[in-house]
């Protein structure tokens, strides 16, 4: 809502994804891009005017394909997925109007293939993969409180453990 109120003011969305690549046991991995890391992660942001259902379908297609060429977020990222998706730290930003960023309500973090797919007998396909995702929104010299409305929506509720 705050971004919508800012209208055509310039805004920058920066997304950074970091995770640990578990090297393949006993594999050199330089000849085949799927042999070194257990799995890799990617991120994508919902397109403007894309529904949540359409976004989920697009991400599911990208998870199944070995090629990452299945559509992008529709925004002009500085590096783009071909350049940022190398290694285990992916960071990129896009600059657009604040009202355009108001549609960016969903970010997906999804796995892509690695040695776990080819070596199923090791049982790693069900393992958890820890990662860190940092998202920042900047607006130049505008006195608007973006922090408070965002943090109230993403704060974890207090969980109370009840023993029965």
Rosetta silent file (secondary structure, phi, psi, omega in degrees, C-alpha in Angstrom):
SEQUENCE: XXXXXXXXXXXXXXXXXXXXXXXXXXXXXXXXXXXXXXXXXXXXXXXXXXXXXXXXXXXXXXXXXXXXXXXXXXXXXXXXXXXXXXXXXXXXXXXXXXXXXXXXXXXXXXXXXXXXXXXXXXXXXXXXXXXXXXXXXXXXXXXXXXXXXXXXXXXXXXXXXXXX
SCORE:     score description
SCORE:     0.000 S_00000001
   1 L     0.000  -39.366  178.987    0.000    0.000    0.000 S_00000001
   2 H   -64.263  -42.679  179.279    2.859    2.374    0.802 S_00000001
   3 H   -64.276  -38.870  176.948    4.507    1.669   -2.554 S_00000001
   4 H   -61.613  -39.249 -179.984    1.205    2.301   -4.351 S_00000001
   5 H   -66.613  -28.831  179.483    0.934    5.670   -2.603 S_00000001
   6 H   -74.533  -21.411  174.588    4.425    6.617   -3.816 S_00000001
   7 L    65.330 -120.725 -173.739    3.287    6.135   -7.432 S_00000001
   8 L   -87.420   11.558  177.508    5.962    6.870  -10.049 S_00000001
   9 L   -63.821  138.860  178.035    8.794    7.473   -7.573 S_00000001
  10 E   -63.396  140.306  178.228   11.909    5.482   -8.492 S_00000001
  11 E  -141.964  153.541  179.050   12.448    2.386   -6.356 S_00000001
  12 E  -125.192  128.599  174.774   15.052   -0.367   -6.223 S_00000001
  13 E  -107.614  122.536  178.291   14.342   -3.991   -5.312 S_00000001
  14 E  -120.409  130.335  179.910   17.420   -6.004   -4.324 S_00000001
  15 E  -123.690  130.320  176.973   17.284   -9.751   -3.700 S_00000001
  16 E  -128.775  126.490  179.610   20.195  -11.800   -2.338 S_00000001
  17 E  -119.487  130.184 -179.743   20.048  -15.573   -1.949 S_00000001
  18 E  -133.514  139.401  179.534   22.825  -17.518   -0.214 S_00000001
  19 E  -157.310  166.402  179.652   23.135  -21.255    0.452 S_00000001
  20 L   -94.574  130.470  175.623   25.668  -24.034    0.971 S_00000001
  21 L   -92.766  116.752  177.027   26.556  -26.255   -1.972 S_00000001
  22 L   -83.922  112.341 -178.208   27.141  -29.805   -0.760 S_00000001
  23 E   -63.144  149.098  178.020   29.840  -31.200   -3.055 S_00000001
  24 L   -67.783  130.912 -179.771   29.214  -34.552   -4.690 S_00000001
  25 L   -67.802  121.197  176.136   30.968  -37.378   -2.843 S_00000001
  26 L    75.112    8.945 -177.941   33.785  -38.744   -4.951 S_00000001
  27 L  -107.846  138.597  176.036   32.868  -36.690   -8.008 S_00000001
  28 L   -73.457  -50.487  170.664   35.176  -34.291   -9.806 S_00000001
  29 L    83.420    2.038 -177.342   32.238  -32.365  -11.221 S_00000001
  30 L   -86.867  -19.409 -178.026   33.946  -30.155  -13.753 S_00000001
  31 L   -85.769  -31.165 -176.573   32.654  -31.927  -16.855 S_00000001
  32 L  -126.430  124.857 -175.602   28.963  -31.948  -15.970 S_00000001
  33 L   -66.011  -12.795  179.801   27.308  -29.015  -14.202 S_00000001
  34 L   -94.657    1.083 -173.899   25.002  -31.426  -12.318 S_00000001
  35 L   -98.518  -18.602 -176.462   27.791  -33.481  -10.697 S_00000001
  36 L   -84.676  -56.538 -175.224   29.446  -31.026   -8.281 S_00000001
  37 E   -91.941  149.403  178.255   26.659  -29.593   -6.124 S_00000001
  38 L   -61.342  -47.008  175.620   23.932  -31.588   -4.401 S_00000001
  39 L  -160.711  163.878  175.624   21.379  -29.084   -5.632 S_00000001
  40 E  -123.791  158.735  177.288   21.305  -25.414   -6.434 S_00000001
  41 E  -115.886  152.148  175.356   18.732  -22.802   -5.548 S_00000001
  42 E  -133.996  163.451  173.359   17.274  -20.025   -7.636 S_00000001
  43 E  -129.899  154.936  174.676   14.904  -17.162   -6.912 S_00000001
  44 E  -150.711  152.419 -178.886   12.252  -15.437   -8.949 S_00000001
  45 E  -113.772  142.163  179.924    9.788  -12.634   -8.278 S_00000001
  46 L   -57.887  142.414  178.113    6.174  -12.608   -9.378 S_00000001
  47 L   -75.775  158.199  172.751    5.522  -10.608  -12.556 S_00000001
  48 L   -63.422  135.759  179.512    3.338   -7.543  -12.610 S_00000001
  49 L    66.191   19.045  175.738   -0.283   -8.625  -13.247 S_00000001
  50 L  -100.127  134.337  178.507    0.565  -12.319  -12.693 S_00000001
  51 L   -77.957  164.004  178.478   -1.684  -14.242  -10.309 S_00000001
  52 H   -62.036  -39.389  179.487   -0.258  -16.378   -7.521 S_00000001
  53 H   -63.217  -44.413  178.086   -1.520  -19.492   -9.300 S_00000001
  54 H   -63.957  -39.765  177.966    0.195  -18.520  -12.579 S_00000001
  55 H   -61.358  -46.461  179.585    3.396  -17.736  -10.674 S_00000001
  56 H   -62.165  -40.897  178.326    3.377  -21.142   -8.963 S_00000001
  57 H   -63.513  -41.201 -179.832    2.851  -22.917  -12.311 S_00000001
  58 H   -65.199  -42.365  179.434    5.745  -20.997  -13.883 S_00000001
  59 H   -67.690  -40.079  177.610    8.079  -21.831  -10.986 S_00000001
  60 H   -60.784  -38.372  176.325    7.029  -25.507  -11.041 S_00000001
  61 H   -64.267  -41.470 -179.338    7.941  -25.652  -14.750 S_00000001
  62 H   -66.172  -34.077  179.039   11.339  -24.089  -14.003 S_00000001
  63 H   -67.901  -33.665 -177.351   12.001  -26.664  -11.251 S_00000001
  64 H   -80.991  -27.619 -176.107   11.343  -29.564  -13.635 S_00000001
  65 L   -85.956  142.724  174.257   13.415  -28.214  -16.538 S_00000001
  66 L   -74.349  -24.726 -178.568   17.180  -28.526  -16.663 S_00000001
  67 L   -96.898  133.049 -178.206   17.279  -25.272  -18.615 S_00000001
  68 L   -85.046   22.033 -172.551   16.447  -22.059  -16.737 S_00000001
  69 L   -88.068    6.978 -176.889   14.975  -20.409  -19.829 S_00000001
  70 L   -80.358   87.652  173.810   11.297  -20.728  -18.821 S_00000001
  71 L    53.907  151.707  177.490   10.251  -17.081  -18.539 S_00000001
  72 L  -118.035 -165.966 -177.072   11.548  -14.516  -16.078 S_00000001
  73 L   -78.405   -7.427  179.222   10.002  -12.090  -13.664 S_00000001
  74 L    84.893  -10.035  177.094    9.275   -9.592  -16.431 S_00000001
  75 L   -94.972  157.137  179.564   11.366   -6.928  -14.705 S_00000001
  76 L   -90.179   96.902  179.080   14.691   -5.703  -16.055 S_00000001
  77 E   -79.246  148.721 -177.603   17.213   -7.096  -13.602 S_00000001
  78 L   -62.224  -50.768  178.712   20.703   -5.615  -13.610 S_00000001
  79 L   -92.037  -41.419 -176.356   22.485   -8.976  -14.036 S_00000001
  80 L    83.681  160.223 -175.026   19.625  -11.244  -15.026 S_00000001
  81 H   -62.293  -29.701 -179.215   19.284  -14.958  -14.257 S_00000001
  82 H   -67.127  -32.518 -176.501   21.977  -16.067  -16.731 S_00000001
  83 H   -97.409  -31.230 -175.992   24.650  -14.025  -14.935 S_00000001
  84 H   -83.953  -22.899 -173.232   23.536  -14.053  -11.286 S_00000001
  85 L   -87.853   51.104  178.920   22.866  -17.801  -10.961 S_00000001
  86 L  -124.121  132.884 -179.462   26.509  -18.840  -10.646 S_00000001
  87 L    83.179 -153.159 -176.140   27.962  -20.178   -7.411 S_00000001
  88 L  -120.467    7.319  172.419   26.060  -20.187   -4.137 S_00000001
  89 E  -125.920  116.577 -179.276   25.409  -16.474   -3.614 S_00000001
  90 E  -116.055  122.843  179.886   22.959  -14.904   -6.046 S_00000001
  91 E  -138.376  136.852 -179.850   22.305  -11.191   -5.836 S_00000001
  92 E  -157.395  160.425  177.602   20.570   -8.904   -8.289 S_00000001
  93 E  -141.544  157.626  173.823   18.507   -5.742   -8.327 S_00000001
  94 E  -133.146  147.703  177.897   15.989   -4.011  -10.527 S_00000001
  95 E  -116.606  128.822 -177.264   15.016   -0.370  -10.663 S_00000001
  96 E  -157.381 -173.167  177.906   11.463    0.563  -11.490 S_00000001
  97 E   -78.720  154.179 -179.947    8.612    2.701  -10.206 S_00000001
  98 H   -60.595  -37.769 -178.797    7.321    2.151   -6.678 S_00000001
  99 H   -67.071  -32.411  176.102    3.856    1.301   -8.002 S_00000001
 100 H   -67.567  -37.369  178.424    5.351   -1.451  -10.190 S_00000001
 101 H   -70.315  -20.795 -179.662    7.070   -2.925   -7.124 S_00000001
 102 L   -64.254  -21.220  176.776    3.767   -2.966   -5.252 S_00000001
 103 L   -82.297  -12.417 -176.314    2.810   -5.990   -7.395 S_00000001
 104 L   -81.951   66.756 -174.037    5.950   -7.896   -6.298 S_00000001
 105 L   -92.863   -6.731 -179.581    4.182   -9.641   -3.434 S_00000001
 106 L  -135.570  136.394  173.141    5.698  -13.123   -3.884 S_00000001
 107 E  -125.825  132.230  178.729    9.255  -14.378   -4.184 S_00000001
 108 E  -106.858  136.953  169.291    9.965  -18.040   -4.852 S_00000001
 109 E  -115.565  120.754 -173.417   13.117  -19.878   -3.797 S_00000001
 110 E  -138.201  151.995 -179.853   13.260  -23.196   -5.613 S_00000001
 111 E   -84.678  150.781  169.503   15.765  -26.017   -6.204 S_00000001
 112 E  -122.170  169.429 -167.706   17.301  -26.972   -9.515 S_00000001
 113 L   -64.052  157.275  176.327   19.008  -30.249  -10.314 S_00000001
 114 L  -158.814 -163.432 -177.117   22.263  -31.542   -8.878 S_00000001
 115 H   -66.674  -21.293  179.000   23.909  -34.864   -8.090 S_00000001
 116 H   -61.015  -26.977 -179.335   21.035  -35.807   -5.761 S_00000001
 117 H   -76.491  -38.102 -178.292   18.866  -36.390   -8.833 S_00000001
 118 H   -82.385  -20.724 -175.562   21.296  -38.740  -10.570 S_00000001
 119 L  -121.694   61.942 -176.014   22.304  -40.606   -7.398 S_00000001
 120 H   -61.172  -28.372 -177.652   18.963  -41.319   -5.747 S_00000001
 121 H   -62.791  -16.656  177.437   20.335  -44.319   -3.869 S_00000001
 122 H   -80.350  -11.365  174.861   22.160  -41.894   -1.523 S_00000001
 123 L    68.771   26.858 -177.575   18.775  -40.659   -0.264 S_00000001
 124 L   -91.085   -8.382 -176.357   19.649  -36.946   -0.350 S_00000001
 125 L   -68.257  -19.048  178.682   16.633  -35.790   -2.357 S_00000001
 126 L   -98.088   -0.965 -177.512   14.532  -35.511    0.823 S_00000001
 127 L   -71.116  149.692  177.097   17.203  -33.655    2.823 S_00000001
 128 L   -78.332  149.578  178.968   16.587  -30.097    3.977 S_00000001
 129 L  -126.963  114.971 -178.631   18.614  -27.319    2.421 S_00000001
 130 L   -82.239  145.624  178.972   19.226  -24.206    4.493 S_00000001
 131 E  -151.909  168.242  177.016   19.418  -20.826    2.825 S_00000001
 132 E  -126.162  134.273  178.491   19.284  -17.124    3.515 S_00000001
 133 E  -127.434  122.300  179.211   17.132  -14.680    1.560 S_00000001
 134 E  -119.840  125.903  179.858   17.545  -10.933    1.983 S_00000001
 135 E  -122.585  130.090  177.266   15.168   -8.534    0.233 S_00000001
 136 E  -131.345  146.713  176.581   15.544   -4.769    0.378 S_00000001
 137 E  -123.831  128.754  179.367   13.528   -1.938   -1.114 S_00000001
 138 E  -123.492  141.913  172.211   15.034    1.515   -1.497 S_00000001
 139 E  -130.334  130.271 -176.790   13.466    4.789   -2.526 S_00000001
 140 L   -74.833  129.899  173.704   15.670    7.860   -3.000 S_00000001
 141 L    40.187   47.362  174.789   14.974   10.812   -0.714 S_00000001
 142 L  -120.155  129.295  179.559   11.344    9.979   -0.011 S_00000001
 143 L   -87.718   81.103  177.727   10.062   10.230    3.546 S_00000001
 144 L  -133.832  136.508  179.325    7.972    7.085    3.653 S_00000001
 145 L   -87.819   95.913  177.363    8.048    4.399    6.333 S_00000001
 146 H   -84.629  -28.230 -172.451    8.401    1.172    4.341 S_00000001
 147 H   -64.964  -53.350 -173.432    9.848   -0.799    7.243 S_00000001
 148 H   -59.319  -49.267  179.371    6.971   -0.856    9.741 S_00000001
 149 H   -63.670  -32.296 -179.437    4.192   -2.112    7.398 S_00000001
 150 H   -73.524  -47.209 -176.152    6.484   -4.799    5.978 S_00000001
 151 H   -66.252  -30.057  177.736    7.824   -6.082    9.274 S_00000001
 152 H   -70.669  -26.871  178.479    4.327   -6.364   10.762 S_00000001
 153 H   -81.840  -29.356 -175.496    3.269   -8.617    7.875 S_00000001
 154 H  -103.336   -3.511  179.703    6.292  -10.921    7.975 S_00000001
 155 L   -62.084  139.978  177.846    6.863  -11.170   11.723 S_00000001
 156 L   -75.376  133.919  176.282    6.616  -14.681   13.078 S_00000001
 157 L   -70.410  153.689  178.141    3.759  -15.148   15.505 S_00000001
 158 L   -72.494  126.265  179.655    4.650  -16.283   18.996 S_00000001
 159 L  -101.417  134.202  178.865    4.226  -20.035   19.214 S_00000001
 160 L  -112.850  123.727  179.582    3.210  -21.621   22.461 S_00000001
 161 L   -84.060  127.216  179.875    4.001  -25.281   22.953 S_00000001
 162 L  -114.110  119.733  177.093    1.188  -27.171   24.643 S_00000001
 163 L   -90.869  126.630  179.133    1.962  -30.552   26.201 S_00000001
 164 L  -102.917    0.000    0.000   -1.016  -32.872   26.284 S_00000001
